[in-house]
GROMACS .gro file of N, CA and C in nm:
model
  501
    1MET      N    1  -1.706   1.431  -0.310
    1MET     CA    2  -1.606   1.323  -0.269
    1MET      C    3  -1.493   1.349  -0.368
    2ARG      N    4  -1.508   1.388  -0.474
    2ARG     CA    5  -1.406   1.407  -0.586
    2ARG      C    6  -1.303   1.522  -0.542
    3LYS      N    7  -1.337   1.592  -0.466
    3LYS     CA    8  -1.237   1.723  -0.438
    3LYS      C    9  -1.146   1.691  -0.333
    4ILE      N   10  -1.156   1.586  -0.255
    4ILE     CA   11  -1.074   1.538  -0.135
    4ILE      C   12  -0.924   1.527  -0.194
    5SER      N   13  -0.855   1.548  -0.105
    5SER     CA   14  -0.689   1.575  -0.144
    5SER      C   15  -0.648   1.446  -0.101
    6ILE      N   16  -0.509   1.424  -0.155
    6ILE     CA   17  -0.454   1.297  -0.135
    6ILE      C   18  -0.401   1.276   0.029
    7TYR      N   19  -0.367   1.395   0.075
    7TYR     CA   20  -0.326   1.404   0.203
    7TYR      C   21  -0.453   1.372   0.306
    8THR      N   22  -0.556   1.422   0.281
    8THR     CA   23  -0.673   1.401   0.349
    8THR      C   24  -0.697   1.232   0.339
    9LEU      N   25  -0.701   1.158   0.225
    9LEU     CA   26  -0.722   1.048   0.204
    9LEU      C   27  -0.616   0.956   0.266
   10PHE      N   28  -0.507   0.978   0.274
   10PHE     CA   29  -0.389   0.936   0.351
   10PHE      C   30  -0.431   0.955   0.495
   11TYR      N   31  -0.466   1.047   0.556
   11TYR     CA   32  -0.483   1.067   0.686
   11TYR      C   33  -0.598   0.996   0.738
   12LYS      N   34  -0.708   1.001   0.661
   12LYS     CA   35  -0.831   0.933   0.708
   12LYS      C   36  -0.826   0.785   0.681
   13SER      N   37  -0.752   0.731   0.594
   13SER     CA   38  -0.734   0.595   0.576
   13SER      C   39  -0.678   0.510   0.688
   14ILE      N   40  -0.599   0.590   0.769
   14ILE     CA   41  -0.548   0.552   0.884
   14ILE      C   42  -0.620   0.518   0.997
   15TYR      N   43  -0.719   0.626   1.026
   15TYR     CA   44  -0.818   0.595   1.122
   15TYR      C   45  -0.944   0.607   1.124
   16SER      N   46  -1.012   0.637   1.010
   16SER     CA   47  -1.170   0.653   1.009
   16SER      C   48  -1.216   0.546   0.912
   17PHE      N   49  -1.271   0.447   0.961
   17PHE     CA   50  -1.313   0.332   0.914
   17PHE      C   51  -1.439   0.375   0.807
   18LYS      N   52  -1.526   0.457   0.877
   18LYS     CA   53  -1.634   0.516   0.783
   18LYS      C   54  -1.602   0.608   0.676
   19ASP      N   55  -1.504   0.679   0.671
   19ASP     CA   56  -1.448   0.741   0.570
   19ASP      C   57  -1.387   0.644   0.471
   20LEU      N   58  -1.317   0.551   0.512
   20LEU     CA   59  -1.246   0.449   0.448
   20LEU      C   60  -1.366   0.377   0.352
   21ALA      N   61  -1.488   0.329   0.411
   21ALA     CA   62  -1.589   0.287   0.353
   21ALA      C   63  -1.656   0.356   0.237
   22LYS      N   64  -1.637   0.498   0.257
   22LYS     CA   65  -1.683   0.585   0.152
   22LYS      C   66  -1.594   0.611   0.029
   23PHE      N   67  -1.458   0.598   0.052
   23PHE     CA   68  -1.363   0.608  -0.035
   23PHE      C   69  -1.382   0.518  -0.161
   24ARG      N   70  -1.462   0.403  -0.142
   24ARG     CA   71  -1.488   0.300  -0.241
   24ARG      C   72  -1.556   0.369  -0.374
   25PHE      N   73  -1.611   0.488  -0.349
   25PHE     CA   74  -1.690   0.539  -0.459
   25PHE      C   75  -1.599   0.644  -0.526
   26LEU      N   76  -1.462   0.659  -0.492
   26LEU     CA   77  -1.392   0.748  -0.552
   26LEU      C   78  -1.345   0.709  -0.711
   27ASP      N   79  -1.300   0.795  -0.781
   27ASP     CA   80  -1.253   0.752  -0.920
   27ASP      C   81  -1.147   0.659  -0.920
   28ILE      N   82  -1.123   0.563  -0.997
   28ILE     CA   83  -1.028   0.470  -1.018
   28ILE      C   84  -0.884   0.556  -1.042
   29GLY      N   85  -0.887   0.651  -1.105
   29GLY     CA   86  -0.764   0.739  -1.155
   29GLY      C   87  -0.709   0.793  -1.013
   30LYS      N   88  -0.777   0.833  -0.918
   30LYS     CA   89  -0.747   0.890  -0.784
   30LYS      C   90  -0.696   0.776  -0.728
   31THR      N   91  -0.762   0.676  -0.722
   31THR     CA   92  -0.722   0.544  -0.642
   31THR      C   93  -0.590   0.499  -0.676
   32ILE      N   94  -0.556   0.486  -0.818
   32ILE     CA   95  -0.434   0.450  -0.870
   32ILE      C   96  -0.329   0.548  -0.836
   33LYS      N   97  -0.354   0.683  -0.848
   33LYS     CA   98  -0.263   0.786  -0.809
   33LYS      C   99  -0.226   0.768  -0.654
   34TYR      N  100  -0.305   0.738  -0.582
   34TYR     CA  101  -0.286   0.718  -0.433
   34TYR      C  102  -0.202   0.588  -0.411
   35VAL      N  103  -0.224   0.484  -0.490
   35VAL     CA  104  -0.134   0.374  -0.472
   35VAL      C  105  -0.006   0.406  -0.520
   36PHE      N  106   0.024   0.480  -0.616
   36PHE     CA  107   0.155   0.506  -0.658
   36PHE      C  108   0.227   0.590  -0.567
   37ILE      N  109   0.169   0.698  -0.510
   37ILE     CA  110   0.217   0.759  -0.389
   37ILE      C  111   0.234   0.676  -0.272
   38LEU      N  112   0.154   0.581  -0.244
   38LEU     CA  113   0.173   0.485  -0.143
   38LEU      C  114   0.301   0.414  -0.178
   39ALA      N  115   0.319   0.350  -0.297
   39ALA     CA  116   0.442   0.283  -0.328
   39ALA      C  117   0.559   0.353  -0.323
   40THR      N  118   0.565   0.505  -0.343
   40THR     CA  119   0.665   0.593  -0.330
   40THR      C  120   0.680   0.597  -0.180
   41ILE      N  121   0.607   0.622  -0.086
   41ILE     CA  122   0.629   0.633   0.044
   41ILE      C  123   0.692   0.506   0.104
   42TYR      N  124   0.636   0.377   0.046
   42TYR     CA  125   0.690   0.266   0.090
   42TYR      C  126   0.838   0.238   0.047
   43PHE      N  127   0.874   0.273  -0.066
   43PHE     CA  128   0.997   0.270  -0.155
   43PHE      C  129   1.111   0.351  -0.057
   44ALA      N  130   1.071   0.475  -0.029
   44ALA     CA  131   1.161   0.615  -0.004
   44ALA      C  132   1.251   0.538   0.138
   45PRO      N  133   1.198   0.467   0.228
   45PRO     CA  134   1.301   0.404   0.331
   45PRO      C  135   1.418   0.322   0.271
   46ALA      N  136   1.372   0.244   0.190
   46ALA     CA  137   1.466   0.155   0.114
   46ALA      C  138   1.572   0.254   0.035
   47ILE      N  139   1.538   0.344  -0.032
   47ILE     CA  140   1.646   0.441  -0.084
   47ILE      C  141   1.716   0.493  -0.005
   48ILE      N  142   1.656   0.544   0.104
   48ILE     CA  143   1.735   0.635   0.218
   48ILE      C  144   1.840   0.521   0.262
   49LYS      N  145   1.794   0.395   0.301
   49LYS     CA  146   1.895   0.306   0.368
   49LYS      C  147   1.998   0.276   0.284
   50LEU      N  148   1.976   0.247   0.133
   50LEU     CA  149   2.066   0.226   0.043
   50LEU      C  150   2.156   0.322   0.002
   51LEU      N  151   2.104   0.447  -0.024
   51LEU     CA  152   2.211   0.564  -0.065
   51LEU      C  153   2.257   0.642   0.054
   52LEU      N  154   2.190   0.647   0.154
   52LEU     CA  155   2.271   0.735   0.251
   52LEU      C  156   2.311   0.660   0.390
   53ILE      N  157   2.248   0.547   0.419
   53ILE     CA  158   2.282   0.479   0.551
   53ILE      C  159   2.389   0.369   0.527
   54ASP      N  160   2.370   0.279   0.422
   54ASP     CA  161   2.442   0.154   0.384
   54ASP      C  162   2.568   0.200   0.299
   55ARG      N  163   2.519   0.257   0.193
   55ARG     CA  164   2.609   0.285   0.085
   55ARG      C  165   2.678   0.175   0.027
   56ASP      N  166   2.604   0.052   0.027
   56ASP     CA  167   2.656  -0.079  -0.003
   56ASP      C  168   2.609  -0.092  -0.141
   57PHE      N  169   2.686  -0.087  -0.232
   57PHE     CA  170   2.662  -0.125  -0.387
   57PHE      C  171   2.756  -0.251  -0.421
   58SER      N  172   2.800  -0.342  -0.338
   58SER     CA  173   2.890  -0.431  -0.358
   58SER      C  174   2.814  -0.542  -0.432
   59GLN      N  175   2.675  -0.567  -0.412
   59GLN     CA  176   2.622  -0.664  -0.525
   59GLN      C  177   2.605  -0.615  -0.648
   60LEU      N  178   2.611  -0.472  -0.685
   60LEU     CA  179   2.584  -0.413  -0.812
   60LEU      C  180   2.727  -0.384  -0.862
   61SER      N  181   2.843  -0.362  -0.783
   61SER     CA  182   2.991  -0.308  -0.834
   61SER      C  183   3.071  -0.414  -0.854
   62THR      N  184   3.059  -0.522  -0.887
   62THR     CA  185   3.157  -0.634  -0.897
   62THR      C  186   3.230  -0.628  -1.017
   63ASN      N  187   3.169  -0.573  -1.116
   63ASN     CA  188   3.262  -0.552  -1.257
   63ASN      C  189   3.246  -0.427  -1.301
   64PHE      N  190   3.208  -0.328  -1.219
   64PHE     CA  191   3.175  -0.182  -1.278
   64PHE      C  192   3.268  -0.081  -1.197
   65ASP      N  193   3.286   0.014  -1.279
   65ASP     CA  194   3.372   0.111  -1.218
   65ASP      C  195   3.282   0.249  -1.156
   66LYS      N  196   3.312   0.328  -1.103
   66LYS     CA  197   3.246   0.451  -1.055
   66LYS      C  198   3.153   0.521  -1.172
   67GLY      N  199   3.216   0.546  -1.281
   67GLY     CA  200   3.135   0.597  -1.383
   67GLY      C  201   3.014   0.511  -1.421
   68SER      N  202   3.032   0.378  -1.429
   68SER     CA  203   2.931   0.287  -1.473
   68SER      C  204   2.818   0.274  -1.357
   69LEU      N  205   2.868   0.294  -1.231
   69LEU     CA  206   2.790   0.298  -1.117
   69LEU      C  207   2.666   0.407  -1.117
   70ALA      N  208   2.733   0.514  -1.163
   70ALA     CA  209   2.638   0.631  -1.188
   70ALA      C  210   2.518   0.629  -1.265
   71ILE      N  211   2.552   0.531  -1.372
   71ILE     CA  212   2.434   0.496  -1.462
   71ILE      C  213   2.351   0.377  -1.399
   72ILE      N  214   2.416   0.282  -1.354
   72ILE     CA  215   2.333   0.153  -1.302
   72ILE      C  216   2.263   0.159  -1.209
   73VAL      N  217   2.297   0.256  -1.088
   73VAL     CA  218   2.212   0.270  -0.964
   73VAL      C  219   2.085   0.330  -0.988
   74PRO      N  220   2.072   0.453  -1.080
   74PRO     CA  221   1.940   0.512  -1.105
   74PRO      C  222   1.849   0.401  -1.183
   75ILE      N  223   1.903   0.334  -1.282
   75ILE     CA  224   1.844   0.203  -1.340
   75ILE      C  225   1.800   0.106  -1.233
   76TYR      N  226   1.878   0.083  -1.143
   76TYR     CA  227   1.853  -0.033  -1.061
   76TYR      C  228   1.715   0.035  -0.954
   77LEU      N  229   1.733   0.158  -0.917
   77LEU     CA  230   1.617   0.228  -0.836
   77LEU      C  231   1.506   0.242  -0.916
   78ILE      N  232   1.495   0.271  -1.047
   78ILE     CA  233   1.364   0.257  -1.125
   78ILE      C  234   1.317   0.126  -1.130
   79PHE      N  235   1.392   0.027  -1.155
   79PHE     CA  236   1.349  -0.093  -1.156
   79PHE      C  237   1.300  -0.150  -1.032
   80THR      N  238   1.349  -0.130  -0.917
   80THR     CA  239   1.295  -0.171  -0.782
   80THR      C  240   1.177  -0.098  -0.777
   81TYR      N  241   1.161   0.025  -0.806
   81TYR     CA  242   1.039   0.112  -0.767
   81TYR      C  243   0.926   0.022  -0.839
   82VAL      N  244   0.950   0.010  -0.970
   82VAL     CA  245   0.833  -0.048  -1.063
   82VAL      C  246   0.809  -0.190  -1.005
   83LEU      N  247   0.915  -0.254  -0.963
   83LEU     CA  248   0.872  -0.403  -0.887
   83LEU      C  249   0.774  -0.364  -0.772
   84TYR      N  250   0.822  -0.271  -0.678
   84TYR     CA  251   0.745  -0.236  -0.555
   84TYR      C  252   0.586  -0.208  -0.589
   85SER      N  253   0.601  -0.141  -0.699
   85SER     CA  254   0.461  -0.083  -0.730
   85SER      C  255   0.385  -0.176  -0.784
   86GLY      N  256   0.431  -0.271  -0.870
   86GLY     CA  257   0.371  -0.384  -0.924
   86GLY      C  258   0.328  -0.485  -0.807
   87LEU      N  259   0.421  -0.523  -0.729
   87LEU     CA  260   0.382  -0.611  -0.598
   87LEU      C  261   0.276  -0.528  -0.511
   88LEU      N  262   0.276  -0.422  -0.504
   88LEU     CA  263   0.164  -0.347  -0.418
   88LEU      C  264   0.021  -0.369  -0.505
   89PHE      N  265   0.024  -0.339  -0.639
   89PHE     CA  266  -0.107  -0.358  -0.705
   89PHE      C  267  -0.148  -0.511  -0.707
   90ILE      N  268  -0.064  -0.625  -0.709
   90ILE     CA  269  -0.084  -0.743  -0.684
   90ILE      C  270  -0.157  -0.775  -0.545
   91LYS      N  271  -0.093  -0.702  -0.451
   91LYS     CA  272  -0.131  -0.749  -0.312
   91LYS      C  273  -0.275  -0.681  -0.300
   92ILE      N  274  -0.302  -0.566  -0.364
   92ILE     CA  275  -0.425  -0.502  -0.340
   92ILE      C  276  -0.545  -0.608  -0.407
   93SER      N  277  -0.494  -0.625  -0.536
   93SER     CA  278  -0.588  -0.719  -0.622
   93SER      C  279  -0.638  -0.854  -0.523
   94PHE      N  280  -0.530  -0.915  -0.467
   94PHE     CA  281  -0.540  -1.018  -0.400
   94PHE      C  282  -0.628  -1.022  -0.273
   95ILE      N  283  -0.599  -0.910  -0.197
   95ILE     CA  284  -0.676  -0.882  -0.089
   95ILE      C  285  -0.818  -0.847  -0.118
   96ALA      N  286  -0.824  -0.765  -0.239
   96ALA     CA  287  -0.980  -0.750  -0.252
   96ALA      C  288  -1.066  -0.858  -0.285
   97LEU      N  289  -1.006  -0.978  -0.336
   97LEU     CA  290  -1.077  -1.090  -0.339
   97LEU      C  291  -1.126  -1.125  -0.210
   98ILE      N  292  -1.030  -1.145  -0.123
   98ILE     CA  293  -1.076  -1.154   0.017
   98ILE      C  294  -1.171  -1.074   0.078
   99ALA      N  295  -1.164  -0.949   0.019
   99ALA     CA  296  -1.285  -0.852   0.095
   99ALA      C  297  -1.409  -0.897   0.048
  100LEU      N  298  -1.421  -0.950  -0.091
  100LEU     CA  299  -1.549  -0.988  -0.149
  100LEU      C  300  -1.603  -1.096  -0.041
  101LEU      N  301  -1.518  -1.190  -0.020
  101LEU     CA  302  -1.569  -1.302   0.083
  101LEU      C  303  -1.619  -1.247   0.223
  102PHE      N  304  -1.550  -1.158   0.277
  102PHE     CA  305  -1.595  -1.078   0.404
  102PHE      C  306  -1.710  -0.991   0.385
  103ALA      N  307  -1.736  -0.940   0.269
  103ALA     CA  308  -1.860  -0.844   0.225
  103ALA      C  309  -1.987  -0.950   0.219
  104LYS      N  310  -1.971  -1.071   0.147
  104LYS     CA  311  -2.087  -1.165   0.158
  104LYS      C  312  -2.119  -1.206   0.277
  105GLY      N  313  -2.006  -1.252   0.346
  105GLY     CA  314  -2.034  -1.291   0.483
  105GLY      C  315  -2.104  -1.196   0.591
  106LEU      N  316  -2.091  -1.058   0.559
  106LEU     CA  317  -2.143  -0.957   0.641
  106LEU      C  318  -2.266  -0.900   0.579
  107LYS      N  319  -2.313  -0.948   0.467
  107LYS     CA  320  -2.441  -0.918   0.395
  107LYS      C  321  -2.420  -0.772   0.349
  108ARG      N  322  -2.320  -0.753   0.283
  108ARG     CA  323  -2.299  -0.598   0.219
  108ARG      C  324  -2.285  -0.632   0.074
  109ALA      N  325  -2.332  -0.530   0.008
  109ALA     CA  326  -2.301  -0.536  -0.159
  109ALA      C  327  -2.169  -0.473  -0.184
  110LEU      N  328  -2.081  -0.541  -0.242
  110LEU     CA  329  -1.954  -0.478  -0.268
  110LEU      C  330  -1.897  -0.541  -0.410
  111PRO      N  331  -1.928  -0.476  -0.500
  111PRO     CA  332  -1.860  -0.519  -0.619
  111PRO      C  333  -1.695  -0.515  -0.606
  112TYR      N  334  -1.629  -0.602  -0.700
  112TYR     CA  335  -1.490  -0.618  -0.707
  112TYR      C  336  -1.426  -0.479  -0.726
  113ARG      N  337  -1.488  -0.403  -0.823
  113ARG     CA  338  -1.406  -0.265  -0.842
  113ARG      C  339  -1.409  -0.178  -0.722
  114ASN      N  340  -1.521  -0.162  -0.646
  114ASN     CA  341  -1.519  -0.106  -0.519
  114ASN      C  342  -1.438  -0.170  -0.413
  115ALA      N  343  -1.433  -0.311  -0.406
  115ALA     CA  344  -1.359  -0.389  -0.305
  115ALA      C  345  -1.213  -0.343  -0.336
  116TRP      N  346  -1.174  -0.331  -0.461
  116TRP     CA  347  -1.033  -0.295  -0.488
  116TRP      C  348  -0.982  -0.142  -0.463
  117ARG      N  349  -1.080  -0.088  -0.482
  117ARG     CA  350  -1.072   0.080  -0.413
  117ARG      C  351  -1.044   0.083  -0.250
  118LEU      N  352  -1.145   0.004  -0.205
  118LEU     CA  353  -1.155  -0.012  -0.060
  118LEU      C  354  -1.017  -0.070   0.009
  119THR      N  355  -0.967  -0.170  -0.067
  119THR     CA  356  -0.851  -0.235  -0.018
  119THR      C  357  -0.733  -0.137  -0.033
  120ALA      N  358  -0.722  -0.067  -0.165
  120ALA     CA  359  -0.613   0.010  -0.196
  120ALA      C  360  -0.603   0.111  -0.069
  121PHE      N  361  -0.718   0.180  -0.019
  121PHE     CA  362  -0.691   0.272   0.109
  121PHE      C  363  -0.662   0.181   0.229
  122SER      N  364  -0.720   0.056   0.263
  122SER     CA  365  -0.717  -0.015   0.373
  122SER      C  366  -0.560  -0.058   0.408
  123ILE      N  367  -0.502  -0.066   0.313
  123ILE     CA  368  -0.359  -0.115   0.327
  123ILE      C  369  -0.249  -0.018   0.366
  124THR      N  370  -0.297   0.113   0.374
  124THR     CA  371  -0.223   0.238   0.411
  124THR      C  372  -0.129   0.219   0.522
  125LEU      N  373  -0.194   0.183   0.650
  125LEU     CA  374  -0.112   0.163   0.765
  125LEU      C  375  -0.019   0.061   0.779
  126PRO      N  376  -0.064  -0.049   0.726
  126PRO     CA  377   0.043  -0.171   0.739
  126PRO      C  378   0.165  -0.147   0.640
  127THR      N  379   0.131  -0.094   0.494
  127THR     CA  380   0.224  -0.060   0.421
  127THR      C  381   0.330   0.025   0.468
  128ILE      N  382   0.289   0.145   0.532
  128ILE     CA  383   0.382   0.239   0.589
  128ILE      C  384   0.449   0.186   0.692
  129LEU      N  385   0.387   0.130   0.785
  129LEU     CA  386   0.474   0.044   0.893
  129LEU      C  387   0.584  -0.056   0.849
  130PHE      N  388   0.544  -0.147   0.768
  130PHE     CA  389   0.623  -0.243   0.710
  130PHE      C  390   0.729  -0.170   0.598
  131GLY      N  391   0.695  -0.057   0.560
  131GLY     CA  392   0.792   0.009   0.465
  131GLY      C  393   0.899   0.072   0.559
  132PHE      N  394   0.862   0.105   0.676
  132PHE     CA  395   0.958   0.173   0.771
  132PHE      C  396   1.057   0.104   0.854
  133PHE      N  397   1.003  -0.014   0.882
  133PHE     CA  398   1.081  -0.087   0.988
  133PHE      C  399   1.214  -0.134   0.920
  134PRO      N  400   1.243  -0.149   0.787
  134PRO     CA  401   1.374  -0.175   0.757
  134PRO      C  402   1.464  -0.068   0.781
  135LEU      N  403   1.407   0.041   0.780
  135LEU     CA  404   1.499   0.186   0.798
  135LEU      C  405   1.554   0.178   0.938
  136PHE      N  406   1.495   0.138   1.022
  136PHE     CA  407   1.522   0.136   1.155
  136PHE      C  408   1.588  -0.015   1.201
  137ASN      N  409   1.596  -0.095   1.102
  137ASN     CA  410   1.657  -0.224   1.141
  137ASN      C  411   1.563  -0.299   1.243
  138ILE      N  412   1.445  -0.291   1.206
  138ILE     CA  413   1.345  -0.363   1.280
  138ILE      C  414   1.304  -0.474   1.203
  139GLU      N  415   1.317  -0.598   1.228
  139GLU     CA  416   1.273  -0.729   1.178
  139GLU      C  417   1.175  -0.803   1.247
  140ILE      N  418   1.054  -0.823   1.159
  140ILE     CA  419   0.943  -0.882   1.246
  140ILE      C  420   0.948  -1.022   1.164
  141PRO      N  421   0.945  -1.123   1.252
  141PRO     CA  422   0.944  -1.263   1.164
  141PRO      C  423   0.778  -1.289   1.141
  142TYR      N  424   0.762  -1.346   1.002
  142TYR     CA  425   0.625  -1.346   0.959
  142TYR      C  426   0.565  -1.225   0.937
  143GLY      N  427   0.638  -1.120   0.911
  143GLY     CA  428   0.575  -0.980   0.898
  143GLY      C  429   0.471  -0.979   0.783
  144ILE      N  430   0.490  -1.041   0.671
  144ILE     CA  431   0.405  -1.038   0.585
  144ILE      C  432   0.269  -1.089   0.630
  145LEU      N  433   0.254  -1.187   0.711
  145LEU     CA  434   0.124  -1.224   0.767
  145LEU      C  435   0.067  -1.126   0.862
  146TYR      N  436   0.147  -1.055   0.944
  146TYR     CA  437   0.099  -0.938   1.017
  146TYR      C  438   0.039  -0.828   0.900
  147ASP      N  439   0.122  -0.818   0.807
  147ASP     CA  440   0.083  -0.711   0.690
  147ASP      C  441  -0.061  -0.739   0.643
  148PHE      N  442  -0.072  -0.861   0.608
  148PHE     CA  443  -0.211  -0.907   0.547
  148PHE      C  444  -0.311  -0.905   0.672
  149ALA      N  445  -0.302  -0.952   0.789
  149ALA     CA  446  -0.391  -0.960   0.896
  149ALA      C  447  -0.418  -0.799   0.933
  150ILE      N  448  -0.336  -0.709   0.936
  150ILE     CA  449  -0.380  -0.568   0.972
  150ILE      C  450  -0.472  -0.501   0.853
  151SER      N  451  -0.444  -0.554   0.718
  151SER     CA  452  -0.508  -0.506   0.630
  151SER      C  453  -0.640  -0.567   0.602
  152ILE      N  454  -0.653  -0.716   0.643
  152ILE     CA  455  -0.784  -0.768   0.645
  152ILE      C  456  -0.880  -0.693   0.754
  153ILE      N  457  -0.806  -0.674   0.875
  153ILE     CA  458  -0.889  -0.622   0.983
  153ILE      C  459  -0.938  -0.474   0.939
  154TYR      N  460  -0.856  -0.394   0.877
  154TYR     CA  461  -0.903  -0.258   0.837
  154TYR      C  462  -1.027  -0.298   0.726
  155ILE      N  463  -1.004  -0.383   0.637
  155ILE     CA  464  -1.116  -0.417   0.550
  155ILE      C  465  -1.243  -0.429   0.609
  156VAL      N  466  -1.246  -0.520   0.703
  156VAL     CA  467  -1.362  -0.595   0.780
  156VAL      C  468  -1.428  -0.469   0.849
  157LEU      N  469  -1.328  -0.393   0.905
  157LEU     CA  470  -1.401  -0.272   0.980
  157LEU      C  471  -1.469  -0.177   0.905
  158ALA      N  472  -1.410  -0.156   0.785
  158ALA     CA  473  -1.458  -0.055   0.676
  158ALA      C  474  -1.591  -0.124   0.623
  159ILE      N  475  -1.594  -0.255   0.592
  159ILE     CA  476  -1.709  -0.308   0.535
  159ILE      C  477  -1.829  -0.299   0.646
  160SER      N  478  -1.798  -0.319   0.757
  160SER     CA  479  -1.881  -0.334   0.876
  160SER      C  480  -1.952  -0.181   0.865
  161LYS      N  481  -1.919  -0.085   0.832
  161LYS     CA  482  -1.963   0.071   0.842
  161LYS      C  483  -2.033   0.072   0.698
  162MET      N  484  -2.043  -0.008   0.625
  162MET     CA  485  -2.122  -0.010   0.475
  162MET      C  486  -2.269  -0.032   0.505
  163PRO      N  487  -2.370   0.026   0.444
  163PRO     CA  488  -2.480  -0.040   0.472
  163PRO      C  489  -2.529  -0.160   0.437
  164ARG      N  490  -2.631  -0.228   0.497
  164ARG     CA  491  -2.642  -0.350   0.451
  164ARG      C  492  -2.748  -0.356   0.329
  165VAL      N  493  -2.738  -0.507   0.258
  165VAL     CA  494  -2.819  -0.500   0.153
  165VAL      C  495  -2.972  -0.518   0.203
  166LYS      N  496  -3.060  -0.423   0.127
  166LYS     CA  497  -3.197  -0.437   0.141
  166LYS      C  498  -3.255  -0.542   0.060
  167LYS      N  499  -3.342  -0.628   0.134
  167LYS     CA  500  -3.433  -0.731   0.054
  167LYS      C  501  -3.562  -0.677  -0.018
   0.00000   0.00000   0.00000
């Protein structure tokens, strides 16, 4: 399980609930690396839209000339990426707590560390979907609720593929 590539993790975390359940045993380092790559994929459409499509720096450029913008825009992008990554880690941590409740209800043994890893891979599809929607100017009302709902559905389906606790 350790020699699995990030691309395979990404691909299988979208469609295979059985593999998703197995991913809970991966190293935390590989999981964190995956989350940062997922954050990059989530952040890329925002960068594309800001730099290539909109080119709207009006909220940044009120008191700055072009030379200052060359310094401020990269700092702004780095800060925003760190913010996106932090929010993604908080989202994973919160949904992992919910996953513990579902695991208990489905009578499966799932410690928090494994729930966190499982959640990190379960949020792949909704994170990619809701990351790319702004690029195509698609606005979904209450999108964050759909995001959480899809993540929870993925987690429940993955937990159901785990073996039951033996008494």
